[in-house]
Short mmCIF file of C-alpha atoms in Angstrom, two decimals:
data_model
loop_
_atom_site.label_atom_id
_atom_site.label_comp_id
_atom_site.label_asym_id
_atom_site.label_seq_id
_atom_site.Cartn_x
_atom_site.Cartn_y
_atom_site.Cartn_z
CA UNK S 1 -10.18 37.15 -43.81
CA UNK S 2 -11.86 33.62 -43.47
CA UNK S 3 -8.51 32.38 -42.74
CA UNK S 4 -8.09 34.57 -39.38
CA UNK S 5 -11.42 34.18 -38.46
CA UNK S 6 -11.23 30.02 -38.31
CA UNK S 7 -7.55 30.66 -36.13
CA UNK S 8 -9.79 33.30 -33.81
CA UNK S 9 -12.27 30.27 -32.99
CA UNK S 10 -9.67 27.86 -32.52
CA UNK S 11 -8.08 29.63 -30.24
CA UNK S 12 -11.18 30.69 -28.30
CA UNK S 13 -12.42 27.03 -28.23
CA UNK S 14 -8.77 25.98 -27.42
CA UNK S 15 -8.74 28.00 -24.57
CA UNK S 16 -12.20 27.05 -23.28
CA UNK S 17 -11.03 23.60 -23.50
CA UNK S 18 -7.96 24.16 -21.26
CA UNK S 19 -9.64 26.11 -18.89
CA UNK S 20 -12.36 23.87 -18.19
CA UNK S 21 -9.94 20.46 -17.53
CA UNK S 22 -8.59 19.79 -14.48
CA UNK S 23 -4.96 18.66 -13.35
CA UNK S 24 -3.97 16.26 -10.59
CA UNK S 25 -1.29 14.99 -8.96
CA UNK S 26 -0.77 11.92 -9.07
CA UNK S 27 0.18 9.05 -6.04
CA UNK S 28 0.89 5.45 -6.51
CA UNK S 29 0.33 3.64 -10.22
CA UNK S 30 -0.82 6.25 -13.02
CA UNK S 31 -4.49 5.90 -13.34
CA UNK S 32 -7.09 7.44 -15.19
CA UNK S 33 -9.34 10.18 -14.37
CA UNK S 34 -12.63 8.55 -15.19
CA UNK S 35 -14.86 7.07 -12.80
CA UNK S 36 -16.04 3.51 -13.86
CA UNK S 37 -18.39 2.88 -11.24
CA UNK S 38 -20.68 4.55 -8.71
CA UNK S 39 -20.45 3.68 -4.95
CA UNK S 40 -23.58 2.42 -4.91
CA UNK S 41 -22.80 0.12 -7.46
CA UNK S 42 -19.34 -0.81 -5.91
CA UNK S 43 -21.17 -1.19 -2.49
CA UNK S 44 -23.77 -3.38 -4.15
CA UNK S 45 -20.91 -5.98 -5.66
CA UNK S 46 -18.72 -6.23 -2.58
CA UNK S 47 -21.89 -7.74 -0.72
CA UNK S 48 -20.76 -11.09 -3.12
CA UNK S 49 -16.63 -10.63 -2.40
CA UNK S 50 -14.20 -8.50 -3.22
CA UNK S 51 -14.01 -6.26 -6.53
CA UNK S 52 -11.38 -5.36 -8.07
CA UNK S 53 -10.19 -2.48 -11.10
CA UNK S 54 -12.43 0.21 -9.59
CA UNK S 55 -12.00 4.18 -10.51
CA UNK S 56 -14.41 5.87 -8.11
CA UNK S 57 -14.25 9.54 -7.47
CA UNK S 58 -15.05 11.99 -4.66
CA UNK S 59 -14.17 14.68 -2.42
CA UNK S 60 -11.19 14.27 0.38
CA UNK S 61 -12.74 15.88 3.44
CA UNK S 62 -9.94 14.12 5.38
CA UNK S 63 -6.49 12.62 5.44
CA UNK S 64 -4.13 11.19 8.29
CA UNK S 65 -2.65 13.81 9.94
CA UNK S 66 0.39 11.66 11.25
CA UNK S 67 1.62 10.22 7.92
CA UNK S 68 -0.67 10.76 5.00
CA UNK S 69 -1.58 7.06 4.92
CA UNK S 70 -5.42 7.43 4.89
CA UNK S 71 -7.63 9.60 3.30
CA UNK S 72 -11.85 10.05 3.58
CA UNK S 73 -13.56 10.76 0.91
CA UNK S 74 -17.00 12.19 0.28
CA UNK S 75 -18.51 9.49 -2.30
CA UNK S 76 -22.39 10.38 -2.42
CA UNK S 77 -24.16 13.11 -0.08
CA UNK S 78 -24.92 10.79 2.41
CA UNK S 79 -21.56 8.35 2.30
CA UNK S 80 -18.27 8.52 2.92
CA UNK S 81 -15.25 5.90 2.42
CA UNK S 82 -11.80 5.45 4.07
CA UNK S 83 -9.37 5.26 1.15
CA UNK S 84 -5.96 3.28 2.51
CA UNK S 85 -2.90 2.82 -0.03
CA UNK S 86 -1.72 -0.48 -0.98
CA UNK S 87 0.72 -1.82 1.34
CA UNK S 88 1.87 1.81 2.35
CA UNK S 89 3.50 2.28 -0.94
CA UNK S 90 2.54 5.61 -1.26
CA UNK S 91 1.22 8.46 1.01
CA UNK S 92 -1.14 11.87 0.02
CA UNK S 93 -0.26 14.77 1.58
CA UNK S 94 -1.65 15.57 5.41
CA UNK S 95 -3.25 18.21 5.04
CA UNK S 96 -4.11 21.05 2.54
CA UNK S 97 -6.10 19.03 0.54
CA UNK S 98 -9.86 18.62 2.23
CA UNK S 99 -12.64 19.64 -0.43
CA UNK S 100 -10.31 19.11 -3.40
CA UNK S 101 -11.62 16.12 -5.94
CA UNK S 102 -9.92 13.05 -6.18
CA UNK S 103 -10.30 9.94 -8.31
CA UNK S 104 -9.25 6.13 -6.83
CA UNK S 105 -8.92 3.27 -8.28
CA UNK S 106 -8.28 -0.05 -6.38
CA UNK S 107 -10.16 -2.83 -5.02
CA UNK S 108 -12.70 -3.12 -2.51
CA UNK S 109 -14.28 -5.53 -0.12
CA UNK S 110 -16.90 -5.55 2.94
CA UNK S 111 -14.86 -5.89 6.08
CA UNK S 112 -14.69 -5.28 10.15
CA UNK S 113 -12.72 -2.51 11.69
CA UNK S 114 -11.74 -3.75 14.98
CA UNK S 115 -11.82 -1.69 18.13
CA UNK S 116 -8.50 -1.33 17.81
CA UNK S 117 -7.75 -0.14 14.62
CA UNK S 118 -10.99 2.46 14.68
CA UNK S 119 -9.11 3.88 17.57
CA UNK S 120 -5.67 4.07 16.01
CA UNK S 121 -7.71 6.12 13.36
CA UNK S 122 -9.36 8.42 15.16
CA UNK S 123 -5.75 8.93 17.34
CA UNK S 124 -4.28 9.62 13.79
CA UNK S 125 -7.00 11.78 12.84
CA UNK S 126 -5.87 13.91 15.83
CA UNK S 127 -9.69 13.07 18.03
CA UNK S 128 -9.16 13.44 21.76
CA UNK S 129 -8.54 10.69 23.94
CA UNK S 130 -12.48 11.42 25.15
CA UNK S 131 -13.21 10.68 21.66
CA UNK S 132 -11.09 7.70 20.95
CA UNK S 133 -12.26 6.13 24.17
CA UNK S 134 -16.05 6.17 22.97
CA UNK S 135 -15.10 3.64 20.20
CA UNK S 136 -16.58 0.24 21.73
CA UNK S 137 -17.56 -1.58 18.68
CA UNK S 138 -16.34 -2.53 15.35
CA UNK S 139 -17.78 -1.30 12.00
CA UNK S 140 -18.84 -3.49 9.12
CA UNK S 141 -17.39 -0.90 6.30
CA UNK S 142 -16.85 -0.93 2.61
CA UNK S 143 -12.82 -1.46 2.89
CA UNK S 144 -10.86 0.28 -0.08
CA UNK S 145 -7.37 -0.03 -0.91
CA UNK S 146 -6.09 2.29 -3.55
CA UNK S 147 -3.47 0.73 -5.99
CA UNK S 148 -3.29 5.02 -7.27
CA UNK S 149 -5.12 8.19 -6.71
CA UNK S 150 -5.17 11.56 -8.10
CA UNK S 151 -5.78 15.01 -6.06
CA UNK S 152 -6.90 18.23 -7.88
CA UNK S 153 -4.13 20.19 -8.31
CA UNK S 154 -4.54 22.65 -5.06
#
């Protein structure tokens, strides 16, 4: 009886085990699922230059509607950070995945959206042209480009 007993438990504990990981998809380089820093932390070092090898993880509560080329992602209850893909060499899907958990990793660096580019955003984010026309200044933003990310399986 022992026997069956220790193979009831292993299962039971096997199956707990399964059910409580999560899967991804994957986009770009294969990366792990671990977060290595906080965005605090990351926001903290890119005052000093850029910083690179950073797993961060969050909640997509956008993406680019036109191509899949940008993603927001919720990063603390108060922040949120504009994920773009190094040079274009991959793309998430455009839509179907806002609230799902995702995990980055890439560099990042303090930089200056331009007028311009805040605008093509918002124009890809599908704002109206009333919207996109009350962008008059740049931001000073925590820039991160994403060498891979996963997305909770959905």
């Amino acid at each position: 009886m022992l026997p069956m007993k220790k193979l009831l438990l292993t299962a039971i504990v096997f199956i707990l085990v399964a059910c409580n990981s999560k899967t991804y998809t994957s986009f770009g380089v294969e990366i792990s699922d671990q977060p290595t820093h906080s965005y605090n932390t990351i926001y903290d070092l890119a005052q000093n230059g850029e910083v690179n090898n950073i797993v961060l993880e969050g909640e997509i509560t956008q993406t680019c509607a036109k191509k899949g080329c940008w993603m927001d992602v919720k990063v603390s209850e108060q922040d949120t950070l504009m994920v773009r893909f190094k040079d274009y060499g991959f793309f998430v899907p455009k839509e179907g995945v806002e609230g799902l958990r995702t995990v980055v990793k890439g560099k990042a660096k303090m930089d200056t959206i331009s007028v311009e580019m805040l605008r093509h955003y918002a124009e890809d984010a599908g704002d109206s042209e009333e919207e996109i026309l009350k962008i008059m200044e740049p931001k000073y933003v925590l820039e991160f480009i994403a060498d891979g990310v996963l997305i909770e399986q959905w």
